XYZ file of C-alpha atoms in Angstrom:
517
model
C 0.000 0.000 0.000
C 1.113 3.566 -0.710
C -0.077 6.503 1.388
C 0.489 10.146 0.369
C 0.792 12.469 3.367
C 2.034 15.915 4.391
C 4.669 16.255 7.136
C 5.960 19.309 8.976
C 9.496 18.860 10.298
C 11.494 21.232 12.489
C 15.220 21.826 12.010
C 15.930 19.826 15.183
C 13.895 16.884 13.852
C 15.542 17.194 10.418
C 18.948 16.605 12.010
C 17.823 13.320 13.558
C 18.355 10.099 11.638
C 15.198 8.475 10.265
C 13.070 11.498 11.134
C 10.723 11.101 8.149
C 10.018 7.465 8.959
C 9.277 8.307 12.595
C 6.970 11.187 11.720
C 5.187 9.192 9.016
C 4.611 6.211 11.322
C 3.193 8.478 14.033
C 0.848 10.235 11.610
C -0.398 6.989 10.023
C -0.657 5.139 13.346
C 1.566 2.259 12.215
C 4.870 0.725 13.302
C 8.062 2.090 11.789
C 9.106 -1.375 10.567
C 5.942 -1.525 8.432
C 7.344 1.309 6.302
C 9.554 -0.114 3.579
C 10.371 3.200 1.879
C 9.519 6.890 1.767
C 9.661 8.901 -1.433
C 9.827 12.687 -1.134
C 7.501 14.303 -3.685
C 7.879 17.948 -2.655
C 9.896 19.898 -0.096
C 9.623 23.552 0.880
C 10.594 25.819 3.763
C 8.112 27.740 5.922
C 10.103 30.549 7.562
C 7.208 32.893 8.301
C 7.614 32.389 12.066
C 10.603 32.076 14.359
C 10.190 28.286 14.429
C 11.258 27.341 10.895
C 9.591 24.232 9.470
C 10.259 22.045 6.444
C 7.066 21.039 4.658
C 7.228 17.590 3.050
C 4.831 15.857 0.718
C 5.777 12.172 0.717
C 4.620 8.806 -0.548
C 4.877 6.209 2.222
C 5.323 2.612 1.064
C 3.796 0.206 3.596
C 4.941 -3.402 3.200
C 5.600 -2.624 -0.434
C 8.803 -2.109 -2.420
C 8.921 1.016 -4.634
C 9.802 0.609 -8.279
C 13.005 2.132 -9.590
C 12.283 5.385 -11.397
C 13.606 5.673 -14.926
C 12.921 8.404 -17.445
C 12.324 7.466 -21.051
C 11.937 9.639 -24.128
C 11.062 8.114 -27.476
C 13.915 9.552 -29.521
C 14.043 8.187 -33.078
C 16.732 8.129 -35.752
C 15.770 11.136 -37.865
C 18.892 11.242 -40.065
C 16.807 10.961 -43.240
C 13.573 12.490 -42.005
C 11.869 15.682 -43.129
C 13.517 18.820 -41.799
C 12.325 21.516 -39.430
C 14.680 24.490 -39.076
C 15.132 26.050 -35.649
C 16.763 29.451 -35.251
C 18.236 29.771 -31.770
C 19.493 27.160 -29.307
C 18.259 28.444 -25.983
C 15.676 26.537 -23.908
C 12.941 27.006 -26.521
C 15.178 25.901 -29.391
C 16.658 22.949 -27.491
C 13.302 21.540 -26.450
C 11.845 22.185 -29.890
C 14.695 20.116 -31.356
C 14.236 17.285 -28.844
C 10.493 17.203 -29.487
C 11.065 17.147 -33.261
C 13.148 14.000 -32.818
C 10.427 12.337 -30.742
C 7.913 13.182 -33.463
C 10.149 11.762 -36.199
C 11.409 14.993 -37.772
C 14.969 16.183 -38.288
C 15.845 19.427 -36.481
C 18.342 21.727 -38.197
C 19.471 24.180 -35.519
C 21.144 27.478 -36.402
C 22.736 29.279 -33.433
C 24.519 32.614 -33.783
C 26.698 32.020 -30.707
C 29.295 29.445 -29.710
C 29.046 26.163 -27.838
C 29.160 26.296 -24.025
C 32.883 25.634 -23.781
C 34.043 28.187 -26.349
C 31.519 30.695 -25.046
C 33.433 30.966 -21.761
C 36.291 32.827 -23.426
C 33.896 35.535 -24.556
C 32.390 35.822 -21.079
C 35.896 36.281 -19.691
C 36.517 39.020 -22.258
C 33.422 40.898 -21.035
C 34.312 40.560 -17.350
C 38.028 41.261 -17.539
C 38.565 43.312 -20.689
C 35.101 44.928 -21.099
C 34.895 43.643 -24.665
C 31.518 42.369 -25.900
C 31.326 39.780 -28.659
C 27.951 40.646 -30.171
C 27.251 37.026 -31.149
C 28.669 35.274 -28.082
C 27.949 36.641 -24.610
C 25.738 36.022 -21.577
C 22.629 36.109 -23.793
C 23.777 34.457 -27.034
C 25.275 30.997 -27.422
C 24.476 27.372 -26.689
C 21.750 27.133 -24.079
C 20.810 30.796 -24.412
C 20.718 33.254 -21.530
C 19.754 30.538 -19.044
C 23.042 28.626 -19.374
C 25.115 31.277 -17.653
C 22.419 33.115 -15.782
C 21.431 30.925 -12.886
C 19.332 28.012 -14.118
C 16.283 28.767 -11.975
C 13.385 26.524 -12.963
C 10.471 27.996 -11.057
C 7.523 28.836 -13.302
C 3.915 29.934 -12.960
C 3.110 28.737 -16.496
C 1.454 25.556 -15.296
C -1.288 25.542 -17.949
C 0.992 25.838 -20.991
C 2.446 22.341 -20.961
C 3.796 19.473 -18.901
C 6.208 21.020 -16.385
C 7.084 17.625 -14.901
C 8.096 16.374 -18.358
C 10.466 19.340 -18.782
C 12.090 18.615 -15.428
C 12.385 14.884 -16.105
C 14.095 15.624 -19.408
C 16.646 17.778 -17.579
C 17.258 14.922 -15.130
C 17.571 12.537 -18.097
C 20.313 14.815 -19.409
C 22.248 15.039 -16.159
C 20.509 17.451 -13.800
C 20.064 16.354 -10.185
C 16.706 14.736 -9.455
C 16.390 17.177 -6.549
C 14.766 19.564 -9.043
C 11.770 17.200 -9.062
C 11.326 17.742 -5.323
C 12.228 21.334 -4.463
C 9.423 23.881 -4.438
C 11.759 26.384 -6.139
C 14.095 24.170 -8.193
C 17.478 25.428 -9.319
C 20.321 23.776 -11.240
C 23.004 26.445 -10.940
C 25.141 28.207 -13.486
C 28.100 25.920 -12.748
C 26.169 22.714 -13.538
C 23.794 23.764 -16.296
C 26.467 23.849 -19.066
C 26.995 20.075 -18.714
C 23.246 19.467 -19.046
C 23.143 21.698 -22.134
C 26.075 19.800 -23.673
C 24.292 16.483 -23.056
C 21.162 17.778 -24.790
C 23.277 18.764 -27.784
C 24.801 15.281 -27.910
C 21.345 13.663 -27.828
C 20.197 15.770 -30.767
C 23.298 14.887 -32.791
C 23.151 11.209 -31.815
C 19.660 10.792 -33.262
C 20.385 12.574 -36.533
C 19.696 16.243 -35.824
C 22.121 18.934 -36.969
C 23.408 21.931 -34.986
C 25.445 24.771 -36.456
C 27.131 27.260 -34.123
C 28.406 30.707 -35.105
C 25.677 30.691 -37.754
C 23.632 33.867 -37.653
C 20.512 34.263 -39.768
C 20.471 37.609 -41.603
C 17.471 37.388 -43.924
C 14.277 35.536 -44.820
C 12.786 34.956 -48.246
C 8.997 35.068 -48.224
C 6.952 34.281 -51.324
C 3.182 34.048 -51.658
C 2.771 34.409 -47.905
C 5.086 31.529 -46.977
C 8.690 31.344 -45.816
C 10.839 29.754 -48.529
C 14.464 30.244 -47.482
C 16.762 31.798 -44.889
C 20.069 33.537 -45.524
C 23.088 33.179 -43.235
C 25.792 35.739 -42.479
C 28.071 34.138 -45.084
C 25.323 34.766 -47.695
C 24.539 31.064 -47.899
C 20.851 30.507 -48.602
C 18.982 27.502 -47.175
C 15.626 26.342 -48.546
C 13.133 25.823 -45.718
C 9.546 24.733 -45.246
C 8.995 25.099 -41.490
C 10.985 27.500 -39.280
C 10.766 27.819 -35.498
C 12.023 31.285 -34.550
C 13.471 30.931 -31.028
C 16.022 33.730 -30.950
C 15.419 35.078 -27.427
C 14.473 38.483 -26.034
C 17.769 40.191 -26.958
C 18.029 39.375 -30.692
C 17.242 42.918 -31.746
C 18.513 42.362 -35.267
C 15.657 39.881 -35.826
C 13.081 42.441 -34.702
C 14.606 45.030 -37.055
C 14.704 42.511 -39.906
C 11.031 41.623 -39.532
C 10.046 45.258 -39.124
C 11.973 46.340 -42.235
C 10.173 43.636 -44.205
C 6.859 45.054 -42.961
C 6.085 41.822 -41.153
C 3.608 42.379 -38.336
C 5.015 42.982 -34.864
C 3.434 44.335 -31.701
C 4.772 46.573 -28.939
C 4.714 44.630 -25.669
C 4.716 45.733 -22.048
C 7.816 44.751 -20.083
C 9.796 45.902 -17.028
C 13.069 47.717 -16.358
C 15.014 48.847 -13.332
C 18.188 47.998 -11.453
C 19.922 45.198 -9.562
C 20.140 45.516 -5.800
C 22.875 43.632 -3.961
C 22.886 42.916 -0.219
C 25.362 40.931 1.861
C 23.705 37.524 2.049
C 23.807 37.499 5.855
C 21.424 40.477 5.945
C 18.792 38.644 3.892
C 19.363 35.499 5.980
C 18.835 37.404 9.226
C 15.610 38.968 7.940
C 14.086 35.819 6.456
C 15.270 33.306 9.060
C 14.887 35.562 12.145
C 18.475 34.817 13.119
C 21.569 36.653 14.274
C 24.904 35.608 12.859
C 25.142 32.650 10.496
C 22.046 30.745 9.400
C 21.656 27.079 10.327
C 23.648 24.736 8.083
C 20.442 23.002 6.949
C 19.017 26.218 5.565
C 19.864 27.412 2.056
C 20.816 31.008 1.344
C 17.614 32.955 1.902
C 15.698 34.534 -0.955
C 12.797 36.942 -1.150
C 9.925 37.958 -3.404
C 8.621 41.518 -3.175
C 5.985 43.560 -4.978
C 4.425 46.965 -4.398
C 2.216 49.323 -6.387
C 3.646 52.806 -6.919
C 1.611 55.297 -8.941
C -0.448 52.559 -10.607
C 2.573 50.523 -11.724
C 4.030 47.376 -10.218
C 7.499 47.540 -8.666
C 8.759 44.045 -7.977
C 11.732 41.761 -7.459
C 12.819 39.757 -10.485
C 15.239 36.828 -10.871
C 16.316 36.891 -7.225
C 19.720 35.212 -6.810
C 20.613 34.177 -3.238
C 24.298 33.460 -2.698
C 24.945 34.726 -6.203
C 26.707 37.378 -8.220
C 25.913 40.058 -10.774
C 27.120 39.703 -14.367
C 27.411 41.970 -17.434
C 24.654 40.949 -19.861
C 25.211 43.443 -22.683
C 24.877 42.122 -26.227
C 26.646 45.035 -27.920
C 29.494 47.389 -27.171
C 28.369 50.795 -26.013
C 25.750 49.542 -23.542
C 25.679 48.305 -19.939
C 23.139 45.670 -18.872
C 23.269 43.736 -15.602
C 21.786 40.373 -14.678
C 22.174 37.934 -11.795
C 23.090 34.292 -11.330
C 23.806 31.757 -8.586
C 26.011 28.644 -8.494
C 24.332 25.405 -7.459
C 25.440 25.726 -3.809
C 24.402 29.381 -3.641
C 27.377 29.976 -1.395
C 28.550 33.395 -2.545
C 28.676 36.238 -0.005
C 26.019 38.333 -1.725
C 22.312 38.194 -2.541
C 21.117 40.128 -5.569
C 17.820 40.703 -7.300
C 16.429 42.752 -10.104
C 14.058 45.398 -8.796
C 12.059 46.522 -11.775
C 9.151 48.746 -12.742
C 6.320 47.750 -15.036
C 6.448 49.638 -18.351
C 3.049 49.829 -20.030
C 3.657 49.877 -23.770
C 0.448 51.810 -24.433
C 0.765 54.474 -21.732
C 4.398 54.965 -20.680
C 6.328 55.396 -23.929
C 4.666 58.461 -25.455
C 8.075 60.068 -26.147
C 8.964 57.085 -28.340
C 5.799 56.778 -30.409
C 7.692 57.701 -33.582
C 9.408 54.300 -33.350
C 6.064 52.517 -33.639
C 6.058 48.905 -32.470
C 9.780 49.150 -31.644
C 9.290 51.955 -29.118
C 10.002 49.726 -26.120
C 13.165 48.405 -27.729
C 14.424 51.948 -28.372
C 13.608 52.921 -24.777
C 15.650 49.937 -23.576
C 18.583 50.927 -25.752
C 18.570 54.506 -24.506
C 18.792 53.447 -20.857
C 21.554 50.960 -21.613
C 23.582 53.658 -23.388
C 22.993 55.993 -20.449
C 24.338 53.335 -18.070
C 27.372 52.866 -20.329
C 28.181 56.574 -20.222
C 27.527 56.909 -16.480
C 29.796 53.945 -15.767
C 32.716 55.520 -17.635
C 32.151 54.163 -21.140
C 33.100 50.560 -20.351
C 31.381 47.580 -18.721
C 31.913 49.261 -15.351
C 28.373 49.825 -14.082
C 26.909 52.945 -12.443
C 26.059 52.309 -8.803
C 24.755 53.925 -5.639
C 24.157 52.882 -2.054
C 20.496 51.987 -1.494
C 19.590 54.629 1.100
C 21.497 57.264 -0.876
C 19.464 56.356 -3.963
C 16.186 56.713 -2.105
C 17.309 59.985 -0.486
C 18.591 61.411 -3.785
C 22.204 61.644 -2.631
C 25.362 60.768 -4.553
C 27.326 58.031 -2.735
C 30.767 59.228 -1.651
C 31.941 55.612 -1.379
C 30.544 52.280 -2.542
C 30.275 48.838 -0.980
C 32.272 45.893 -2.261
C 30.442 43.986 -4.990
C 30.306 40.685 -6.832
C 30.120 42.504 -10.191
C 33.472 41.656 -11.715
C 33.882 44.531 -14.232
C 33.548 46.974 -11.326
C 31.174 49.753 -10.296
C 31.365 53.546 -10.315
C 29.447 55.979 -8.131
C 26.737 57.712 -10.151
C 23.490 59.608 -9.335
C 21.109 56.918 -10.560
C 18.281 58.677 -8.720
C 18.493 61.509 -11.252
C 19.805 59.607 -14.275
C 16.931 57.143 -14.502
C 13.702 58.412 -16.101
C 11.173 59.622 -13.520
C 8.673 56.892 -14.379
C 11.312 54.343 -13.321
C 13.532 56.124 -10.782
C 10.685 57.699 -8.810
C 8.762 54.445 -8.606
C 11.893 52.519 -7.598
C 12.479 54.920 -4.723
C 8.894 54.423 -3.549
C 9.230 50.681 -3.940
C 12.435 50.475 -1.916
C 10.829 52.440 0.939
C 7.917 49.980 0.979
C 10.239 46.972 0.818
C 12.155 48.320 3.805
C 8.907 48.306 5.793
C 8.043 44.767 4.712
C 11.549 43.444 5.430
C 13.122 45.216 8.394
C 16.800 45.699 7.599
C 16.392 45.590 3.799
C 16.557 49.385 3.455
C 20.238 49.875 4.284
C 23.298 51.566 2.866
C 25.072 48.218 3.066
C 23.061 47.415 -0.068
C 24.102 48.634 -3.513
C 21.977 49.664 -6.488
C 23.616 48.737 -9.828
C 22.192 49.716 -13.210
C 20.575 48.836 -15.444
C 18.401 45.698 -15.341
C 16.716 46.077 -18.718
C 16.321 42.624 -20.282
C 13.595 41.124 -18.117
C 11.558 40.197 -21.179
C 11.096 41.155 -24.787
C 9.650 44.622 -25.488
C 8.353 43.257 -28.791
C 5.833 40.515 -29.508
C 5.842 38.518 -32.745
C 2.180 37.571 -33.246
C 0.966 34.077 -34.077
C -2.401 32.480 -34.743
C -4.129 29.406 -33.295
C -1.799 27.092 -35.219
C 1.171 29.005 -33.673
C 2.182 30.342 -37.101
C 2.754 33.997 -37.818
C -0.584 35.266 -39.197
C 1.118 36.642 -42.328
C 3.734 33.974 -42.970
C 2.917 30.309 -43.388
C 5.638 28.073 -41.984
C 7.086 30.623 -39.507
C 6.536 29.794 -35.836
C 7.532 32.561 -33.357
C 8.605 30.835 -30.162
C 9.762 31.393 -26.604
C 10.895 34.605 -24.930
C 11.819 36.390 -28.160
C 8.338 35.930 -29.546
C 6.790 37.127 -26.305
C 5.459 33.706 -25.240
C 7.684 32.766 -22.297
C 9.392 34.248 -19.264
C 12.062 31.783 -18.217
C 13.733 28.437 -18.879
C 10.722 26.191 -18.203
C 8.053 28.246 -19.963
C 10.388 28.683 -22.954
C 11.039 24.929 -23.056
C 7.315 24.164 -22.968
C 6.683 26.652 -25.754
C 9.472 25.056 -27.786
C 7.731 21.693 -27.533
C 4.392 23.214 -28.534
C 5.917 24.901 -31.571
C 7.623 21.680 -32.649
C 4.291 19.873 -32.459
C 2.584 22.641 -34.429
C 5.328 22.800 -37.072
C 5.173 19.042 -37.653
C 1.471 19.036 -38.566
C 0.978 18.264 -42.251
C 4.720 18.192 -43.007
């Protein structure tokens, strides 16, 4: 017999051997020796009160042996199958390719960036020499932005596809099965590259093709259907079905479509800054502790939201025990993002704190750019950050209380941001619709989390790539309404907001593209 139950376990109980078996036996009113195994289904932490509790959902096996769990995906040899072209090899493109193979179609993947190993050299060039390779950086390359920006897997997109299937596929390709249990699963930027490499090898093993450093520069559209794509070496490839999974930062694709008078839509998004606290401050607030947190507790995180002048101000991509990285995709701009290693054992906690930008109401000064108005607004702030930081990847920064009080910081805290930071008056440099709302948001957050509003925290700008400011429309069959055979996909199309939702959308687009092929 198998019984599914909920257990609440204190830290003291967690440190005792066999604690789950004891608690389960007590709750079920049976002897401990009747329990042959316990399988943890879900684990989360409840730290709302001083007594911190671990919440477990478990399956209890009573006089029954559990079966060994194996994950199987029906990958076929597609070496000679019909082709589906996929532009971009981030989460959406990877899962689209894997799903194509399951469905019996050959994925041809075209990725502008490099593979995960070669990509590291370009990341080093950004961090140490402030040089941005515009095709290989924290956003572009094998695995997309997620590979080197944390690997968080939490998603609210539960109705868009099978989340469990996405997770099991990651485990199949080398991720820890702990992601199937944790309430807020996370792989870590140090471990995700190996998983990405294994996915690549699966695609190649079953007959798919992947081409790195292969940027698409043009499309040929005839009689309302996509017929070919042109690469940067002027090579032209005939195509019948194309999944466009280029990510939220492939601005050249948006310009290409716009110049061809292909329908796009302006999309609401969010922009702001990164805030970095010493991790022990966040731990002390969230875990009600002084000094170091208990060894059983992970680096504490937070999720904050507040309405300021009818716009949401909220935390985004919170990285406990992490570090801030330069996420620019072109020289002449500064963009910051955050990531955490798998152990989340860095000295700092950082999070994007961003303001909702309503595409219809907040960009009236950019209306002459039409559907690309949000993109141009993004670019302007990133150029401003570049100039304020000293015209390099050094980022403009300010102590948190100084930012709220409108005061230039005479000195700055130490930081995890490797290219370095420079004191700048971000309170006056940021547009009022962002800077003013951020200041109001930080005041509110300081009331919600006592100790958060401190000059030990640093504001670093700008966090501008939360999502795409442009949406590429599609119809019920997931095709572009004007172009038969073109399937906008993932974050770049405006249909995802992270690794898992992008992966699910990739699978959906692969299924749609295979119909009638």
